[in-house]
Amino acid sequence: MASINIDNVQKAFGKVIAVDHLNLDIKDGEFFTFLGPSGCGKTTTLRMIAGFYYPTKGVVRFGDKDMTRVPPEKRNTGMVFQNYALFPHMTVFENVAFGLRVRKVGSKELKAKVEEVLQKVRLEQYAERQVSQLSGGQQQRVALARALVIEPEILLLDEPLSNLDAKLRDEMRSEILRLQKDYKITTIYVTHDQAEALSMSDRIAVFNFGVCHQVGTPSEIYNEPANDFVAGFIGEINLLPVNISRMEDDYIFVEVQNGENDSELAVRNAPFNYNQENKGNLALSIRPESIKILEKEAEGKNIFKGVVEEVHFFGSLINVVVRVEGLKLQVNALNSGLSRNLQAGAEIWVELPEEQMRIIPVVTGDAS
Amino acid sequence: MIKNRDTRLTLLLLIPVLLVLIAYVLYPSLRTIMESLQKDGSMTFGNYSDFFTQESKTNLEALWNSVYISVLSVLVSALIGIPLAFIFNRYDFPGRGFFASAAIMPIVLPSLVGVMAFMFLYGETGLIPNAIKDLFGLDEVPFKIGGISGILIVHAYTMYVYFYMTVSSAINKIDPSLEEAAYNLGANRFKVFWKVTFPLLTPAIVAASLLVFMISMASFSAPFLLAGGFRVLSLQIYFSKINGDMEVAATQSVILSIVSISFLLFMRWYQNRKDYRMASKGIGAHRSEVNNPVLKWTLVFTGIVGVIILLLPHFTILLLSLVPDGTWTWQTYPSVFNFENYRLLFQDPNIFKPLKNSLLLSVIATAGNLVFGVLASYVLVKRKFVGKSFVDILVMIPWALPATVIGMNLIFAFNEPTIFSFGNILVGTFWILPLAYFIRHIPLVVRSTNAVLEQLDDSIEEASRSLGAKWFYTFRKVILPIIMPGVLSGTLLAFVESVGEFPTSVLLYTLSNRPISIEIMNQLRMFNMGQAAAYGMIQIALIALVLFISNKFFGVKAEKSLS
């Protein structure tokens, strides 16, 4: 078991900088996820922790130990590769036993340990199979068992579920979580799938173009995105480019750019809704499920008249695209079973609750 | 990629590879070039101007003949190989599978043995012309092969296989839905063939054409036995060497190499030019059954005749090997058959010696190939370093160079003491032949190892290291066992090719280490066909055994082990 400290790390491949100014503290026993689109630097960071790459600058520590330039075989990390990387010439048993044989574990103890871990991943009856005879999910579990049996300080998972079909993926997701809780092992999980990240992690680091944009718990990442990239990458969101017109003690008034009218929106002036340190271009963000649909005309703060453009029925929820003052808003409403007047062309009113809106900085250069 | 430790390891692996390549590939080639620039003790291009302006035009004629015969070989091989590939891969009829595997039988025949078989079959005293003569009561044999027609027929027989195999594999890679899409868009059969199927096959056809051209340019055994007065460049090198005109031999070698290497470069350029890889995966075989009974049985009949023609050389060698010495002199056909030749082969030390030599020389050379091939291939495929393409080219040079040239290179490099031979003169010793065989088969073993290593995902090695295994442990316990089948099938092929190797042997052998191929030549000179054929049978059996082992134990298809 170990904590991991990544201290101002940079990794360059020739002129391309894959990871820059990275600072992370991963706690002992934590399930920590690197989330981001492909090419964002998450796998590069994982490989620096595993020792397959050495950072160009900066330090990687496990606990207090400086591991920056320690070769992979001396790091005692267990890694599960995206393609599993099972040794094709060995049986399931031999694959799992490999790390123990390297560590010169005696044959009796080795057998016991391998059997124990195979039981944990529910593969005890497959021990003598060739790995090519296993299904994708079973191969995945062998890879997990092989990484866990050496009792690593850190478990590294590189997009382990991306090669599985949807049903197996759900199954393996809970399997991995169960094993992680069992072994209480510090785990780093790399994925581009936000649903996986949100449902599994203790904390998430969101990457894009080699930069870590935010570190936080799933609810922090979802509810309090640090900027428009994080907001847009995780879940659906409405992002409206805005200017602050005036500030009061309780409210911040903003004007939407490109809007047809100059109507103002009042956002509550609280740390959750506005960070004083924000600079540069700003965007107003609000989740589709936070917007309220009113079918009757109403008066009040942040209530606007709109026209329904599209209605998408998803069963438990209904997604409505509403045009308000020349802007399109995504609204998600729970299916309450009532026959609501939600057809394309219908006139409705939408309310943007003051406490649900957040003003966040624009970093992607495209906040539409 | 990974600093310090790994860079050191890469260097450590690279240095021996580079040393071997420089010492035994690059240096000998340079020595030949140097030699070609020597005339009357001074540096000059005189040999080259002689080559092109010499009054008798012998050399120019030989160069022209080589090109001429190579172009014809390409055409004839293509005309046989491409239609066969279509018939066997697109149509289903009784016996198709058997005919398809019989179609690659020529590769089981070592070149010298194959030429010998053709001489006995279709030559002046050949069995077929004489049989026809007797059958129809003719005064003269109706036909005989020799000179250019002989070389061409032997080339067509052995080289159509390259067209057959490359085009077959290209046909099988074509996604049937591509053609179906074209039909669906309204194209007729003719249009689909010329606008879809054929363009998709052009890379394979061009690759096979270049390959066959290069092999014909380098061909030695066929001209050696069949040319008569017909001059080709590879043979001229040999004659120049025999006559002691070393500078001329060097010049001829350089010119032949230039032609071969330009074709190699052209081939690489062409292959990189277009990307015809299919976007779709998992393509099923797609053969239409032939229902028209006339057509069906015509195909079957043609197939049977084809197989007989293909296997006749093998049967001829088998038959001749059973004819004891001195029982077939004036008769048109042999009359006595027994196992005398085989008995002698294993009981008479003098006759056994060449076989023993060949096996010993080949074992030494192939062991070198195995070690060097695995090392070189690992460095080339799995390690990053500056100058990789240079090493890549060095590895490929022995493939591009005609065997005769490799033999000459070795003569020029090692007929004097060098540091690469530890201060010894190698020419005229035992060691020159294993060295020649080793160099000849570097590309074969490296490429077959490359193929398996490229399939091996880097994450396998990383997984092992992250589980705590050091590099050498990983290499021994993970990488080697995985790649071994592919490596061994390449190495075994190198072994049997070494056993049959003729062109370098004839330039470099000594009396005490003369290999089988030289002894076959000697026996032929003494009109001792039976003994020569028995040696040939041993080689055929070895090749068949190796293909069988590769197929059975390493899962490598015979078709793939070639090319």
Coordinates of C-alpha atoms in Angstrom, one line a residue, chain B residues 167-555:
Chain B
V167 CA -1.9 -13.6 -56.0
S168 CA -3.7 -16.3 -54.1
S169 CA -3.2 -14.6 -50.8
A170 CA -4.3 -11.3 -52.3
I171 CA -7.4 -12.8 -53.7
N172 CA -8.3 -14.3 -50.4
K173 CA -7.8 -10.9 -48.7
I174 CA -10.3 -9.2 -51.0
D175 CA -13.5 -8.6 -49.1
P176 CA -16.3 -10.2 -51.2
S177 CA -18.5 -7.4 -50.2
L178 CA -16.4 -5.0 -52.3
E179 CA -17.3 -7.0 -55.5
E180 CA -20.9 -7.3 -54.3
A181 CA -21.0 -3.6 -53.8
A182 CA -19.9 -3.1 -57.4
Y183 CA -22.5 -5.5 -58.7
N184 CA -25.1 -3.8 -56.6
L185 CA -24.1 -0.5 -58.1
G186 CA -24.8 -1.9 -61.5
A187 CA -21.4 -3.1 -62.8
N188 CA -21.3 -6.3 -64.9
R189 CA -18.8 -9.2 -64.4
F190 CA -16.3 -7.8 -66.9
K191 CA -16.4 -4.3 -65.3
V192 CA -16.2 -5.7 -61.8
F193 CA -13.1 -7.7 -62.7
W194 CA -11.2 -4.8 -64.4
K195 CA -12.4 -2.0 -62.1
V196 CA -12.4 -3.6 -58.7
T197 CA -10.8 -7.0 -58.5
F198 CA -7.8 -6.5 -60.8
P199 CA -6.7 -3.1 -59.3
L200 CA -6.8 -4.7 -55.9
L201 CA -4.5 -7.4 -57.1
T202 CA -2.0 -5.1 -58.8
P203 CA 0.2 -4.7 -55.7
A204 CA 0.6 -8.5 -55.4
I205 CA 1.2 -8.9 -59.2
V206 CA 3.8 -6.1 -59.2
A207 CA 5.5 -7.5 -56.1
A208 CA 5.6 -11.0 -57.6
S209 CA 6.9 -9.7 -60.9
L210 CA 9.8 -7.8 -59.3
L211 CA 10.6 -10.8 -57.2
V212 CA 10.7 -13.2 -60.1
F213 CA 12.8 -10.7 -62.1
M214 CA 15.3 -10.5 -59.3
I215 CA 15.5 -14.2 -58.9
S216 CA 15.9 -14.8 -62.6
M217 CA 18.6 -12.2 -62.8
A218 CA 20.5 -14.1 -60.1
S219 CA 19.7 -17.6 -61.4
F220 CA 22.7 -19.7 -61.6
S221 CA 21.9 -23.4 -61.6
A222 CA 19.7 -23.3 -64.7
P223 CA 22.2 -21.5 -66.9
F224 CA 25.0 -23.4 -65.4
L225 CA 23.6 -26.8 -66.6
L226 CA 21.5 -25.7 -69.6
A227 CA 22.9 -22.6 -71.1
G228 CA 25.2 -24.2 -73.6
G229 CA 26.8 -21.3 -75.5
F230 CA 24.2 -18.8 -74.2
R231 CA 25.7 -16.2 -71.9
V232 CA 24.1 -14.7 -68.9
L233 CA 25.8 -12.4 -66.4
S234 CA 25.6 -14.5 -63.3
L235 CA 27.5 -17.3 -65.2
Q236 CA 30.0 -14.9 -66.7
I237 CA 31.1 -13.9 -63.2
Y238 CA 31.9 -17.6 -62.5
F239 CA 33.8 -18.0 -65.8
S240 CA 35.8 -14.8 -65.1
K241 CA 36.7 -16.1 -61.7
I242 CA 37.7 -19.5 -63.1
N243 CA 39.8 -17.8 -65.7
G244 CA 41.5 -15.7 -63.0
D245 CA 40.2 -12.4 -64.3
M246 CA 39.3 -11.2 -60.8
E247 CA 38.9 -7.5 -61.7
V248 CA 36.5 -8.4 -64.5
A249 CA 34.6 -10.7 -62.2
A250 CA 34.4 -7.9 -59.6
T251 CA 33.1 -5.5 -62.3
Q252 CA 30.5 -7.9 -63.5
S253 CA 29.4 -8.5 -59.9
V254 CA 28.9 -4.8 -59.2
I255 CA 26.9 -4.4 -62.4
L256 CA 24.7 -7.4 -61.6
S257 CA 24.2 -6.1 -58.1
I258 CA 23.2 -2.7 -59.3
V259 CA 20.5 -4.1 -61.4
S260 CA 19.2 -6.3 -58.5
I261 CA 19.4 -3.6 -55.9
S262 CA 17.6 -1.1 -58.1
F263 CA 14.8 -3.5 -58.4
L264 CA 14.7 -4.0 -54.7
L265 CA 14.5 -0.3 -54.1
F266 CA 11.8 0.0 -56.8
M267 CA 9.9 -2.8 -55.1
R268 CA 10.1 -1.1 -51.6
W269 CA 9.0 2.2 -53.1
Y270 CA 6.1 0.7 -54.9
Q271 CA 4.9 -1.2 -51.9
N272 CA 4.9 1.9 -49.7
R273 CA 3.2 4.0 -52.4
K274 CA -0.3 2.7 -52.1
D275 CA -2.2 1.4 -49.2
Y276 CA -4.6 -1.3 -50.3
R277 CA -5.2 -2.8 -47.0
M278 CA -8.7 -3.9 -46.6
A279 CA -10.8 -1.9 -44.1
S280 CA -12.9 -4.9 -43.1
K281 CA -11.9 -7.8 -41.0
G282 CA -12.9 -11.5 -40.9
I283 CA -13.3 -12.4 -44.5
G284 CA -14.7 -15.7 -45.4
A285 CA -13.7 -17.8 -48.4
H286 CA -15.8 -17.0 -51.3
R287 CA -15.7 -19.7 -54.0
S288 CA -18.4 -20.4 -56.5
E289 CA -19.1 -24.0 -57.3
V290 CA -18.7 -25.0 -60.9
N291 CA -22.0 -26.5 -62.0
N292 CA -21.5 -26.8 -65.7
P293 CA -20.4 -30.5 -66.0
V294 CA -18.3 -30.0 -69.1
L295 CA -16.4 -27.1 -67.6
K296 CA -16.2 -29.0 -64.3
W297 CA -14.6 -32.1 -65.7
T298 CA -12.4 -30.1 -68.0
L299 CA -11.0 -28.3 -65.0
V300 CA -10.5 -31.6 -63.2
F301 CA -8.8 -33.2 -66.2
T302 CA -6.6 -30.2 -66.6
G303 CA -5.8 -30.3 -63.0
I304 CA -4.7 -33.9 -63.2
V305 CA -2.5 -33.3 -66.2
G306 CA -1.1 -30.3 -64.4
V307 CA -0.3 -32.3 -61.3
I308 CA 1.4 -34.9 -63.4
I309 CA 3.6 -32.3 -65.1
L310 CA 4.4 -30.7 -61.8
L311 CA 5.4 -34.0 -60.2
L312 CA 7.2 -35.5 -63.1
P313 CA 10.6 -34.0 -62.1
H314 CA 10.2 -35.4 -58.6
F315 CA 9.4 -38.8 -60.0
T316 CA 12.2 -38.6 -62.4
I317 CA 14.7 -38.0 -59.6
L318 CA 13.2 -40.8 -57.6
L319 CA 13.4 -43.2 -60.6
L320 CA 16.9 -42.2 -61.5
S321 CA 18.1 -42.6 -57.9
L322 CA 17.1 -46.3 -58.2
V323 CA 19.3 -46.9 -61.3
P324 CA 22.6 -48.3 -60.2
D325 CA 25.9 -47.0 -61.7
G326 CA 26.8 -48.5 -65.0
T327 CA 23.5 -50.2 -65.8
W328 CA 22.2 -47.4 -68.0
T329 CA 24.7 -46.6 -70.7
W330 CA 23.6 -47.1 -74.3
Q331 CA 20.0 -48.0 -73.6
T332 CA 17.3 -45.4 -74.2
Y333 CA 15.6 -46.3 -70.9
P334 CA 17.1 -47.6 -67.7
S335 CA 16.3 -51.3 -67.0
V336 CA 17.8 -52.1 -63.6
F337 CA 16.3 -50.6 -60.4
N338 CA 17.5 -51.2 -56.9
F339 CA 18.6 -49.3 -53.8
E340 CA 22.3 -49.6 -54.6
N341 CA 22.8 -45.9 -54.7
Y342 CA 21.3 -45.4 -51.3
R343 CA 23.3 -48.2 -49.9
L344 CA 26.5 -46.7 -51.2
L345 CA 25.4 -43.3 -49.9
F346 CA 25.4 -44.5 -46.4
Q347 CA 28.2 -47.2 -46.6
D348 CA 30.8 -45.8 -48.9
P349 CA 32.6 -43.1 -46.9
N350 CA 33.6 -41.3 -50.0
I351 CA 30.1 -40.9 -51.2
F352 CA 28.8 -40.2 -47.7
K353 CA 31.3 -37.5 -47.1
P354 CA 29.6 -34.7 -49.2
L355 CA 26.3 -35.4 -47.4
K356 CA 28.0 -35.3 -44.1
N357 CA 29.8 -32.1 -45.1
S358 CA 26.6 -30.4 -46.2
L359 CA 24.8 -31.3 -43.0
L360 CA 27.7 -30.1 -40.9
L361 CA 28.2 -26.9 -42.8
S362 CA 24.5 -26.1 -42.7
V363 CA 24.2 -26.9 -39.0
I364 CA 27.0 -24.4 -38.3
A365 CA 25.6 -21.8 -40.6
T366 CA 22.0 -22.2 -39.4
A367 CA 23.0 -22.1 -35.7
G368 CA 24.6 -18.7 -36.5
N369 CA 21.5 -17.6 -38.4
L370 CA 19.3 -18.6 -35.4
V371 CA 21.3 -16.6 -32.8
F372 CA 22.0 -13.7 -35.1
G373 CA 18.5 -13.6 -36.5
V374 CA 16.7 -13.5 -33.1
L375 CA 19.1 -10.8 -31.8
A376 CA 19.0 -8.6 -34.9
S377 CA 15.2 -8.9 -35.3
Y378 CA 14.6 -8.1 -31.6
V379 CA 16.7 -5.0 -31.9
L380 CA 15.1 -3.9 -35.1
V381 CA 11.5 -4.5 -34.1
K382 CA 11.4 -3.8 -30.4
R383 CA 14.1 -1.2 -29.8
K384 CA 14.4 2.4 -30.9
F385 CA 17.7 3.8 -32.1
V386 CA 19.1 6.2 -34.5
G387 CA 20.1 4.7 -37.9
K388 CA 17.6 1.8 -37.8
S389 CA 16.9 2.0 -41.5
F390 CA 20.6 1.7 -42.2
V391 CA 20.7 -1.6 -40.2
D392 CA 17.5 -2.6 -41.9
I393 CA 19.2 -2.1 -45.3
L394 CA 22.3 -4.0 -44.3
V395 CA 20.1 -7.0 -43.3
M396 CA 18.4 -6.9 -46.6
I397 CA 21.5 -6.7 -48.8
P398 CA 22.2 -10.4 -48.9
W399 CA 18.7 -10.9 -50.2
A400 CA 19.1 -8.4 -53.0
L401 CA 22.6 -9.6 -54.0
P402 CA 22.7 -12.6 -56.4
A403 CA 24.4 -15.6 -54.7
T404 CA 27.2 -15.5 -57.2
V405 CA 28.0 -12.0 -56.1
I406 CA 28.0 -12.9 -52.4
G407 CA 30.5 -15.7 -53.2
M408 CA 32.7 -13.2 -55.1
N409 CA 32.4 -10.7 -52.2
L410 CA 33.7 -13.3 -49.8
I411 CA 36.6 -14.2 -52.1
F412 CA 37.7 -10.6 -52.3
A413 CA 37.2 -9.9 -48.6
F414 CA 38.8 -13.0 -47.2
N415 CA 41.6 -14.1 -49.5
E416 CA 43.8 -12.0 -47.3
P417 CA 44.0 -11.8 -43.5
T418 CA 41.6 -9.3 -42.0
I419 CA 40.6 -8.4 -38.5
F420 CA 37.1 -9.8 -39.3
S421 CA 38.6 -13.2 -39.9
F422 CA 40.9 -12.8 -36.8
G423 CA 44.0 -12.4 -39.1
N424 CA 43.3 -15.6 -41.0
I425 CA 42.8 -16.2 -44.7
L426 CA 39.4 -17.9 -45.0
V427 CA 39.2 -18.6 -48.7
G428 CA 40.3 -22.2 -49.2
T429 CA 39.5 -23.2 -45.6
F430 CA 36.5 -25.1 -44.1
W431 CA 35.0 -21.9 -42.6
I432 CA 34.4 -20.0 -45.8
L433 CA 31.3 -22.1 -46.7
P434 CA 29.5 -21.9 -43.4
L435 CA 30.1 -18.2 -43.5
A436 CA 28.7 -17.9 -47.0
Y437 CA 25.6 -20.0 -46.1
F438 CA 25.1 -17.8 -43.0
I439 CA 25.3 -14.6 -45.0
R440 CA 22.9 -15.9 -47.7
H441 CA 20.2 -16.7 -45.1
I442 CA 20.5 -13.7 -42.8
P443 CA 17.5 -12.0 -44.5
L444 CA 15.3 -15.1 -44.4
V445 CA 15.7 -15.7 -40.7
V446 CA 15.5 -12.1 -39.7
R447 CA 12.4 -11.5 -41.7
S448 CA 10.6 -14.6 -40.5
T449 CA 11.5 -13.5 -36.9
N450 CA 10.4 -10.0 -37.6
A451 CA 7.0 -11.3 -38.7
V452 CA 6.4 -13.0 -35.3
L453 CA 7.9 -10.2 -33.2
E454 CA 5.8 -7.6 -34.9
Q455 CA 2.7 -9.6 -33.9
L456 CA 3.9 -9.6 -30.3
D457 CA 2.4 -6.6 -28.6
D458 CA 4.8 -4.5 -26.6
S459 CA 2.5 -4.8 -23.6
I460 CA 3.5 -8.4 -23.2
E461 CA 7.1 -7.4 -22.5
E462 CA 5.9 -4.6 -20.3
A463 CA 3.5 -6.9 -18.4
S464 CA 6.4 -9.2 -17.6
R465 CA 8.6 -6.3 -16.4
S466 CA 5.9 -4.8 -14.3
L467 CA 5.5 -8.2 -12.6
G468 CA 9.1 -7.8 -11.5
A469 CA 11.0 -9.7 -14.2
K470 CA 14.3 -8.3 -15.5
W471 CA 14.9 -7.9 -19.2
F472 CA 16.9 -11.1 -19.6
Y473 CA 14.4 -13.1 -17.7
T474 CA 11.6 -11.6 -19.7
F475 CA 13.4 -12.4 -22.9
R476 CA 14.1 -16.0 -22.0
K477 CA 10.7 -16.9 -20.4
V478 CA 8.3 -14.8 -22.3
I479 CA 9.6 -13.5 -25.6
L480 CA 11.6 -16.5 -26.8
P481 CA 9.0 -19.1 -26.1
I482 CA 6.3 -17.1 -27.9
I483 CA 8.4 -16.4 -31.0
M484 CA 10.2 -19.7 -31.2
P485 CA 7.8 -21.5 -33.6
G486 CA 8.1 -18.7 -36.2
V487 CA 11.8 -18.5 -35.7
L488 CA 12.4 -22.2 -36.0
S489 CA 10.3 -22.5 -39.2
G490 CA 12.4 -19.8 -40.7
T491 CA 15.6 -21.4 -39.5
L492 CA 14.7 -24.8 -40.7
L493 CA 14.0 -23.4 -44.1
A494 CA 17.4 -21.7 -44.0
F495 CA 18.9 -25.1 -43.1
V496 CA 17.5 -27.0 -46.0
E497 CA 18.4 -24.2 -48.4
S498 CA 21.9 -24.3 -47.1
V499 CA 22.1 -28.0 -47.7
G500 CA 21.1 -27.4 -51.4
E501 CA 23.1 -24.2 -51.9
F502 CA 24.9 -24.3 -55.2
P503 CA 26.1 -20.9 -56.5
T504 CA 28.3 -19.9 -53.5
S505 CA 29.4 -23.5 -53.0
V506 CA 30.8 -23.8 -56.5
L507 CA 32.8 -20.6 -56.0
L508 CA 34.2 -21.4 -52.5
Y509 CA 34.3 -25.1 -51.9
T510 CA 37.5 -27.0 -51.2
L511 CA 38.0 -30.7 -51.9
S512 CA 37.7 -31.7 -48.3
N513 CA 34.6 -29.8 -47.5
R514 CA 32.7 -30.2 -50.8
P515 CA 29.0 -30.2 -50.2
I516 CA 26.2 -32.3 -51.8
S517 CA 25.6 -29.8 -54.7
I518 CA 29.2 -30.0 -55.8
E519 CA 29.2 -33.7 -55.6
I520 CA 26.0 -33.8 -57.7
M521 CA 27.8 -31.8 -60.3
N522 CA 30.8 -34.2 -60.2
Q523 CA 28.6 -37.2 -60.5
L524 CA 26.8 -35.7 -63.5
R525 CA 30.1 -35.0 -65.1
M526 CA 31.0 -38.7 -64.7
F527 CA 27.6 -39.6 -66.1
N528 CA 26.7 -41.2 -62.8
M529 CA 23.1 -40.1 -62.9
G530 CA 21.9 -42.5 -60.2
Q531 CA 24.2 -41.3 -57.5
A532 CA 23.4 -37.7 -58.3
A533 CA 19.7 -38.4 -58.2
A534 CA 20.1 -40.2 -54.8
Y535 CA 21.7 -37.0 -53.4
G536 CA 18.9 -35.1 -54.9
M537 CA 16.3 -37.3 -53.2
I538 CA 17.9 -36.8 -49.8
Q539 CA 17.5 -33.1 -50.3
I540 CA 13.9 -33.4 -51.4
A541 CA 13.2 -35.6 -48.4
L542 CA 14.8 -33.0 -46.1
I543 CA 12.7 -30.1 -47.6
A544 CA 9.5 -32.1 -47.4
L545 CA 10.3 -33.0 -43.8
V546 CA 11.0 -29.4 -42.8
L547 CA 7.8 -28.2 -44.5
F548 CA 5.9 -30.9 -42.7
I549 CA 7.4 -30.1 -39.4
S550 CA 6.7 -26.4 -39.8
N551 CA 3.2 -27.0 -40.8
K552 CA 2.4 -29.6 -38.2
F553 CA 4.2 -28.3 -35.1
F554 CA 4.6 -24.6 -35.8
G555 CA 1.4 -24.0 -37.6

